[in-house]
Short mmCIF file of C-alpha atoms in Angstrom, two decimals:
data_model
loop_
_atom_site.label_atom_id
_atom_site.label_comp_id
_atom_site.label_asym_id
_atom_site.label_seq_id
_atom_site.Cartn_x
_atom_site.Cartn_y
_atom_site.Cartn_z
CA ILE A 1 -9.86 -4.74 24.00
CA GLY A 2 -11.64 -2.45 26.80
CA PHE A 3 -12.88 -2.03 30.48
CA ARG A 4 -17.11 -1.52 31.08
CA ALA A 5 -18.23 -1.70 34.61
CA GLY A 6 -14.96 -2.44 35.70
CA HIS A 7 -14.39 -5.49 34.00
CA SER A 8 -12.35 -6.34 31.41
CA LEU A 9 -13.50 -6.99 27.78
CA MET A 10 -11.61 -9.46 26.01
CA MET A 11 -12.03 -10.86 22.84
CA LEU A 12 -10.58 -14.19 21.85
CA LEU A 13 -7.69 -14.77 19.28
CA GLY A 14 -8.52 -18.55 17.98
CA ASP A 15 -10.58 -21.13 19.18
CA ALA A 16 -13.56 -20.78 21.41
CA MET A 17 -14.48 -24.76 21.47
CA LEU A 18 -12.98 -25.56 24.86
CA LEU A 19 -14.02 -22.52 26.27
CA HIS A 20 -17.09 -23.35 29.21
CA PRO A 21 -18.25 -20.43 31.46
CA GLN A 22 -16.15 -19.49 34.43
CA ALA A 23 -12.86 -20.97 32.90
CA ARG A 24 -9.91 -18.79 34.59
CA VAL A 25 -8.38 -16.08 33.13
CA ARG A 26 -4.30 -15.97 33.14
CA ALA A 27 -2.17 -13.75 32.19
CA LEU A 28 0.54 -14.80 30.00
CA GLY A 29 3.58 -13.23 28.58
CA ASN A 30 3.99 -9.40 27.28
CA PRO A 31 0.59 -8.70 24.85
CA GLY A 32 2.02 -5.13 24.38
CA GLU A 33 5.40 -6.56 22.54
CA VAL A 34 5.97 -9.30 19.12
CA ARG A 35 8.97 -11.42 19.13
CA VAL A 36 10.78 -10.50 15.84
CA GLY A 37 13.95 -11.07 13.80
CA PRO A 38 15.92 -11.73 10.80
CA ALA A 39 14.69 -15.76 10.84
CA LEU A 40 11.25 -13.97 9.96
CA LEU A 41 13.12 -13.27 6.08
CA GLY A 42 11.70 -15.61 3.81
CA ARG A 43 8.63 -17.20 6.19
CA ALA A 44 4.74 -16.40 6.08
CA VAL A 45 3.29 -15.71 9.44
CA ASP A 46 0.11 -15.15 11.12
CA ALA A 47 -0.47 -12.14 13.46
CA LEU A 48 0.65 -14.21 16.35
CA GLY A 49 4.05 -14.78 14.49
CA GLU A 50 3.10 -18.42 14.13
CA PRO A 51 4.22 -19.96 10.94
CA ILE A 52 1.58 -20.64 8.07
CA ASP A 53 4.19 -21.99 5.03
CA GLY A 54 4.58 -25.62 6.62
CA GLY A 55 8.02 -24.81 7.81
CA PRO A 56 9.99 -24.70 11.44
CA ARG A 57 8.75 -22.96 13.85
CA LEU A 58 10.94 -19.45 14.00
CA ASP A 59 13.44 -18.66 16.92
CA LEU A 60 13.03 -15.03 17.05
CA LYS A 61 14.77 -13.65 20.03
CA GLN A 62 14.58 -10.01 19.82
CA ALA A 63 11.06 -8.12 21.50
CA TRP A 64 9.47 -5.05 19.47
CA PRO A 65 6.49 -3.07 20.25
CA LEU A 66 3.16 -4.52 18.98
CA ALA A 67 2.09 -0.48 18.83
CA GLY A 68 5.38 0.84 17.57
CA ARG A 69 8.22 2.87 19.27
CA ARG A 70 7.52 6.40 19.53
CA GLU A 71 9.02 9.18 17.36
CA GLY A 72 9.48 13.08 17.58
CA ALA A 73 8.30 15.03 14.28
CA LEU A 74 12.22 16.17 13.77
CA GLU A 75 13.35 12.05 14.22
CA ARG A 76 12.23 11.33 10.91
CA ALA A 77 14.49 12.35 8.04
CA SER A 78 13.00 14.02 4.78
CA VAL A 79 12.16 12.19 1.23
CA HIS A 80 14.57 13.04 -0.70
CA VAL A 81 16.19 9.40 -2.45
CA PRO A 82 13.68 8.31 -5.42
CA PHE A 83 12.08 4.70 -4.84
CA ASP A 84 11.83 2.51 -7.90
CA CYS A 85 8.83 0.12 -7.73
CA GLY A 86 9.32 -1.49 -10.96
CA VAL A 87 6.02 0.00 -12.62
CA ARG A 88 7.09 2.61 -15.96
CA ALA A 89 3.30 4.52 -15.16
CA ILE A 90 4.18 5.29 -11.36
CA ASN A 91 7.70 5.68 -11.97
CA ALA A 92 7.92 8.15 -14.62
CA LEU A 93 4.37 10.42 -13.64
CA ALA A 94 4.31 9.66 -9.93
CA THR A 95 7.94 9.13 -9.14
CA MET A 96 8.01 7.85 -5.18
CA GLY A 97 10.76 8.92 -2.56
CA VAL A 98 12.46 5.90 0.34
CA GLY A 99 9.92 6.65 3.32
CA GLN A 100 7.52 7.94 1.24
CA ARG A 101 3.67 6.74 2.39
CA LEU A 102 1.50 6.16 -1.11
CA GLY A 103 -1.86 4.96 -1.34
CA ILE A 104 -3.46 3.11 -4.31
CA MET A 105 -7.05 3.63 -4.09
CA ALA A 106 -9.68 1.47 -6.50
CA GLY A 107 -12.92 -0.53 -6.15
CA SER A 108 -13.05 -4.19 -6.62
CA GLY A 109 -11.57 -6.20 -9.44
CA VAL A 110 -10.04 -3.46 -11.66
CA GLY A 111 -6.58 -4.71 -10.89
CA LYS A 112 -5.05 -3.25 -7.62
CA SER A 113 -3.85 -7.07 -6.75
CA VAL A 114 -2.16 -7.52 -10.12
CA LEU A 115 -0.29 -4.02 -9.18
CA VAL A 116 0.50 -4.38 -5.50
CA ASP A 117 2.18 -8.17 -6.94
CA THR A 118 4.23 -6.13 -9.71
CA ILE A 119 5.35 -4.05 -7.01
CA ALA A 120 6.18 -6.84 -4.86
CA GLY A 121 7.86 -8.45 -7.12
CA HIS A 122 10.29 -5.76 -8.81
CA ALA A 123 10.45 -3.04 -6.44
CA VAL A 124 14.37 -1.97 -5.59
CA ALA A 125 14.59 -2.75 -1.55
CA ASP A 126 16.48 -4.18 1.08
CA VAL A 127 13.60 -5.76 3.28
CA ILE A 128 10.46 -6.00 1.79
CA VAL A 129 7.22 -7.09 4.22
CA VAL A 130 3.17 -7.90 2.66
CA ALA A 131 0.37 -8.22 4.92
CA LEU A 132 -1.99 -9.42 3.24
CA ILE A 133 -5.48 -8.20 5.55
CA GLY A 134 -8.55 -9.79 4.98
CA GLU A 135 -7.78 -10.63 2.18
CA ARG A 136 -9.68 -14.32 0.45
CA ALA A 137 -7.35 -17.28 1.77
CA ARG A 138 -7.06 -18.55 -1.78
CA GLU A 139 -5.00 -15.27 -2.62
CA VAL A 140 -2.85 -15.65 0.07
CA SER A 141 -1.92 -18.82 -1.30
CA ASP A 142 -1.16 -17.97 -4.43
CA PHE A 143 0.32 -14.54 -3.31
CA VAL A 144 2.85 -16.94 -0.65
CA ASN A 145 3.49 -19.46 -3.96
CA ARG A 146 4.55 -17.35 -6.35
CA HIS A 147 7.16 -14.70 -4.26
CA MET A 148 8.20 -16.97 -1.48
CA ALA A 149 9.82 -19.66 -4.84
CA GLY A 150 11.84 -16.77 -6.21
CA HIS A 151 15.03 -15.71 -6.01
CA ARG A 152 13.60 -12.71 -3.75
CA ARG A 153 12.54 -14.92 -1.17
CA GLY A 154 15.34 -13.85 1.05
CA GLY A 155 14.43 -10.52 1.28
CA ILE A 156 10.73 -10.56 1.73
CA VAL A 157 8.21 -11.60 4.86
CA VAL A 158 4.72 -12.02 4.65
CA VAL A 159 2.01 -11.29 7.62
CA ALA A 160 -1.86 -12.35 6.46
CA VAL A 161 -4.83 -13.24 8.30
CA PRO A 162 -7.66 -14.17 5.82
CA ALA A 163 -11.30 -12.91 5.70
CA ASP A 164 -12.84 -15.63 8.01
CA HIS A 165 -10.72 -14.60 11.00
CA ALA A 166 -11.56 -12.33 14.37
CA PRO A 167 -11.48 -8.52 14.06
CA ASN A 168 -8.55 -8.32 16.72
CA LEU A 169 -6.45 -10.56 14.63
CA ARG A 170 -6.74 -8.66 11.90
CA LEU A 171 -6.17 -5.98 13.19
CA ARG A 172 -2.97 -7.14 15.05
CA ALA A 173 -1.48 -8.75 11.75
CA ALA A 174 -1.13 -5.03 10.43
CA GLN A 175 0.50 -3.75 13.47
CA TYR A 176 2.64 -6.59 13.17
CA ALA A 177 3.41 -6.15 9.84
CA SER A 178 4.77 -2.49 11.21
CA ALA A 179 6.82 -3.65 14.22
CA ILE A 180 8.54 -5.99 11.77
CA GLY A 181 9.28 -2.95 9.20
CA GLU A 182 9.97 -0.45 12.10
CA TYR A 183 12.74 -3.62 13.50
CA PHE A 184 14.78 -3.77 9.96
CA ARG A 185 14.46 0.04 9.77
CA ALA A 186 16.52 0.50 13.18
CA GLN A 187 19.45 -1.83 11.62
CA GLY A 188 19.36 0.51 8.93
CA LYS A 189 17.34 -1.64 5.90
CA ARG A 190 15.26 -0.01 3.55
CA VAL A 191 12.26 -1.41 3.90
CA LEU A 192 9.02 -1.92 1.52
CA LEU A 193 6.00 -1.94 3.61
CA ILE A 194 2.83 -2.87 1.35
CA LEU A 195 -0.17 -3.54 3.74
CA ASP A 196 -2.90 -4.60 1.52
CA SER A 197 -5.68 -3.29 2.50
CA LEU A 198 -5.97 -0.69 4.62
CA THR A 199 -9.56 0.08 4.75
CA ARG A 200 -9.98 -4.10 5.94
CA VAL A 201 -8.05 -3.03 8.71
CA ALA A 202 -10.39 0.36 9.19
CA HIS A 203 -13.14 -2.66 8.98
CA ALA A 204 -11.47 -4.69 12.04
CA ALA A 205 -11.09 -1.92 13.81
CA ARG A 206 -15.10 -0.55 13.30
CA GLU A 207 -15.53 -3.88 14.76
CA LEU A 208 -13.80 -3.67 18.24
CA ALA A 209 -15.44 -0.56 17.97
CA LEU A 210 -19.03 -1.24 18.18
CA VAL A 211 -18.70 -4.24 20.09
CA LEU A 212 -17.26 -1.81 23.01
CA GLY A 213 -20.18 0.04 22.18
CA GLU A 214 -19.01 3.41 20.25
CA PRO A 215 -21.29 4.81 18.90
CA GLY A 216 -20.49 5.14 14.76
CA ALA A 217 -19.97 8.65 13.02
CA ALA A 218 -19.06 9.21 9.36
CA ARG A 219 -20.99 6.39 7.54
CA GLY A 220 -20.93 3.60 10.39
CA TYR A 221 -17.04 4.59 11.42
CA PRO A 222 -16.18 5.27 14.68
CA PRO A 223 -13.96 7.81 15.43
CA SER A 224 -11.18 5.07 16.96
CA ALA A 225 -11.50 2.95 13.24
CA LEU A 226 -10.54 6.03 11.69
CA ALA A 227 -7.65 7.34 14.25
CA ALA A 228 -6.15 3.34 14.27
CA VAL A 229 -5.67 3.88 10.28
CA THR A 230 -3.52 7.13 11.20
CA ARG A 231 -1.03 5.35 13.69
CA LEU A 232 -0.60 2.45 11.06
CA VAL A 233 0.32 4.83 8.74
CA GLU A 234 2.23 7.80 10.62
CA ARG A 235 4.88 4.16 11.09
CA ALA A 236 6.56 4.46 7.76
CA GLY A 237 9.18 7.29 7.11
CA ASN A 238 12.70 7.66 7.13
CA SER A 239 15.16 7.36 10.43
CA ALA A 240 17.23 10.27 10.87
CA ARG A 241 19.06 7.81 13.60
CA THR A 242 19.66 5.04 11.72
CA GLY A 243 19.52 6.10 8.16
CA GLY A 244 16.83 3.32 7.47
CA ALA A 245 13.50 3.69 6.34
CA VAL A 246 9.90 1.88 5.95
CA THR A 247 8.48 2.78 2.53
CA GLY A 248 4.66 2.36 2.62
CA ILE A 249 2.69 1.44 -0.37
CA TYR A 250 -1.20 1.05 1.10
CA THR A 251 -4.18 0.05 -0.50
CA VAL A 252 -7.21 1.64 -0.08
CA LEU A 253 -10.60 0.11 -1.00
CA ALA A 254 -13.33 2.46 -2.38
CA ASP A 255 -16.27 0.85 -1.96
CA GLY A 256 -18.77 0.77 -4.53
CA ASP A 257 -15.81 2.99 -6.65
CA ASP A 258 -16.47 5.73 -3.83
CA ALA A 259 -14.08 8.53 -4.08
CA ASN A 260 -15.29 10.27 -0.83
CA ASP A 261 -15.20 7.06 1.42
CA PRO A 262 -14.41 8.23 4.70
CA VAL A 263 -11.20 5.65 4.64
CA VAL A 264 -10.14 6.78 1.26
CA ASP A 265 -10.31 10.70 2.45
CA THR A 266 -8.58 9.89 5.62
CA ALA A 267 -6.32 7.88 3.97
CA ARG A 268 -5.75 11.00 1.36
CA ALA A 269 -5.34 13.55 4.35
CA ILE A 270 -2.10 11.72 5.41
CA LEU A 271 -0.82 9.79 2.53
CA ASP A 272 2.41 11.52 0.56
CA GLY A 273 0.28 10.91 -2.45
CA HIS A 274 -2.10 8.00 -4.06
CA ILE A 275 -2.56 6.24 -7.33
CA VAL A 276 -6.34 6.17 -8.43
CA LEU A 277 -7.10 3.11 -10.26
CA SER A 278 -10.10 3.12 -12.55
CA ARG A 279 -12.52 0.57 -13.74
CA ALA A 280 -12.83 2.27 -17.14
CA LEU A 281 -9.73 2.09 -18.07
CA ALA A 282 -9.52 -1.47 -16.90
CA GLN A 283 -13.17 -2.55 -18.86
CA ARG A 284 -10.93 -1.46 -21.92
CA GLY A 285 -8.27 -3.62 -20.99
CA HIS A 286 -5.46 -1.12 -19.87
CA TYR A 287 -3.54 -2.25 -17.13
CA PRO A 288 -2.44 -1.35 -14.89
CA ALA A 289 -5.48 1.20 -15.26
CA ILE A 290 -3.99 4.14 -13.42
CA ASP A 291 -6.08 7.00 -13.93
CA VAL A 292 -2.87 9.32 -14.13
CA PRO A 293 -4.38 12.88 -13.76
CA ALA A 294 -6.32 11.74 -10.44
CA SER A 295 -2.85 10.82 -9.08
CA LEU A 296 -0.49 12.00 -7.55
CA SER A 297 3.18 11.94 -5.76
CA ARG A 298 3.48 15.00 -3.36
CA VAL A 299 7.30 14.22 -2.99
CA MET A 300 8.10 14.11 -6.99
CA ASP A 301 8.78 17.64 -7.38
CA ASP A 302 12.03 17.47 -4.67
CA LEU A 303 13.13 14.12 -5.99
CA VAL A 304 13.85 14.14 -10.15
CA PRO A 305 15.74 17.08 -12.39
CA PRO A 306 13.54 19.61 -13.58
CA ASP A 307 13.29 18.61 -17.21
CA ILE A 308 11.57 15.23 -15.57
CA ALA A 309 8.64 17.06 -13.79
CA ALA A 310 8.01 19.12 -16.83
CA ALA A 311 7.99 16.43 -19.12
CA ALA A 312 5.76 14.26 -16.31
CA GLN A 313 3.41 17.50 -16.34
CA ARG A 314 3.28 17.98 -19.77
CA LEU A 315 2.09 14.29 -20.48
CA ARG A 316 -0.77 14.22 -17.53
CA ALA A 317 -1.67 17.61 -19.27
CA LEU A 318 -2.36 15.33 -22.43
CA ILE A 319 -3.88 12.63 -20.83
CA ALA A 320 -5.82 14.93 -19.34
CA ALA A 321 -7.26 16.47 -22.36
CA ARG A 322 -7.83 13.19 -24.14
CA GLU A 323 -9.59 11.78 -21.25
CA ASP A 324 -11.97 14.82 -21.04
CA ASN A 325 -12.87 14.97 -24.37
CA ARG A 326 -13.61 11.27 -25.68
CA ASP A 327 -16.65 10.78 -25.70
CA LEU A 328 -16.32 14.17 -28.02
CA VAL A 329 -13.87 12.42 -30.40
CA LEU A 330 -15.68 9.04 -30.60
CA MET A 331 -18.94 11.05 -31.81
CA GLY A 332 -16.90 12.98 -34.35
CA ALA A 333 -18.19 15.67 -32.74
CA TYR A 334 -14.97 17.56 -32.52
CA ARG A 335 -12.78 19.12 -35.38
CA ALA A 336 -9.22 18.99 -35.82
CA GLY A 337 -7.59 22.56 -35.05
CA SER A 338 -9.92 23.73 -32.34
CA ASP A 339 -7.29 22.52 -29.57
CA ALA A 340 -3.50 22.52 -29.79
CA LEU A 341 -3.08 20.27 -26.81
CA LEU A 342 -6.06 17.84 -27.90
CA ASP A 343 -4.90 17.78 -31.38
CA GLU A 344 -1.61 16.79 -29.83
CA ALA A 345 -3.06 14.27 -27.51
CA LEU A 346 -4.91 12.55 -30.59
CA ALA A 347 -1.60 12.75 -32.45
CA LEU A 348 0.55 10.96 -29.63
CA SER A 349 -2.47 8.59 -28.44
CA GLY A 350 -0.52 5.09 -29.01
CA VAL A 351 2.69 5.80 -27.73
CA ILE A 352 0.86 7.18 -24.77
CA ASP A 353 -1.00 3.85 -23.78
CA ALA A 354 2.08 2.19 -24.71
CA PHE A 355 3.73 4.28 -22.40
CA LEU A 356 1.80 3.48 -19.48
CA THR A 357 0.53 0.13 -20.11
CA GLN A 358 2.93 -2.68 -18.70
CA THR A 359 2.16 -6.36 -18.81
CA ARG A 360 2.31 -8.53 -16.03
CA GLY A 361 5.39 -9.56 -14.64
CA ALA A 362 7.16 -7.04 -16.54
CA ALA A 363 9.56 -4.54 -14.90
CA GLU A 364 10.66 -1.03 -16.24
CA PRO A 365 13.59 0.22 -13.73
CA LEU A 366 13.51 4.03 -12.77
CA ALA A 367 15.91 5.35 -15.08
CA ALA A 368 14.78 3.92 -17.97
CA SER A 369 11.01 4.88 -17.01
CA HIS A 370 12.71 8.48 -16.90
CA GLN A 371 14.29 8.03 -20.22
CA ALA A 372 11.29 6.71 -21.82
CA LEU A 373 9.32 9.87 -20.71
CA LEU A 374 11.82 12.06 -22.13
CA ALA A 375 12.06 10.11 -25.45
CA LEU A 376 8.29 10.90 -25.13
CA MET A 377 7.84 14.12 -24.87
CA VAL A 378 10.83 15.66 -26.12
CA PRO A 379 12.68 13.28 -28.76
CA GLY A 380 15.26 15.73 -29.92
CA ASP A 381 16.86 15.38 -26.09
CA ALA A 382 16.41 12.22 -25.17
#
């Protein structure tokens, strides 16, 4: 993991029970490469590619650089094809594109895992790679049991390293998942990479940097920890050479619901959009608890027709007006007719909430989401 005073600094990937002083260290294999291949489909593995699902060992014949193959900026194709994630509020109001990098930003306990679960179960992609980094072991087990028993099993790969594992393993798991996505992209596949969570990757990189003596900077995060986040996100995107794509969805934990957390700031700057989950909405039983005015997709206007973009903008304005004046309305201090936009928002409040909410396990295709948006905003033209 580093060098100091002419010595190599190493950190174990596994148990240290059989290690003793003066033990010899031998270099085996190629630490800069990982094994990949179609045999990963339908399997759950750890950061070293070893199965954790009780199945047989994998016969992986192809090698891929753990840190990825560097590509020039002009080797990446633009984002121009809409991506169907299966969530109505995102499909309609923050339409994603194939090859986009999107962040889901939330504090703990506001429905982030449920939203990720819905997307993993219903998104339209050739291959779905899910990286569960630093999660509780129970959550890893639940996710694998749910998704590896369904009809989509043959198109899903899960890479999981729970919270009690070494930081270098947690960081390696995120890199391995990205390498798997890149491998399938090189085969011309459209890949969805879900990484949960980017914050725990930053925590792992911070632990390693502090062990090496790097000084903490922004709230204790050394520069290399935030740089690791940037390198990871930049690996997603479209390939102009193969026509394949890695669409990245990265969850970001806002520590203490702090939207100005260094990891949140870094992610927001390099991602192509972000979905913000609201604790206030979650407490009202509104799921998914998406804060629509605070969420955006930077590529949406390039993906949808003008009428969809205009309807989405109009609905966002209505939602913002209603939320900004919520306390005033609840106190009875608002007089109808004072604000035409707020009057319209209050009149449509029930149907807006019905449009934005979605039960767990339900899916709303992209085309149906856009039609529902037009029916809500332009009833005569839908």
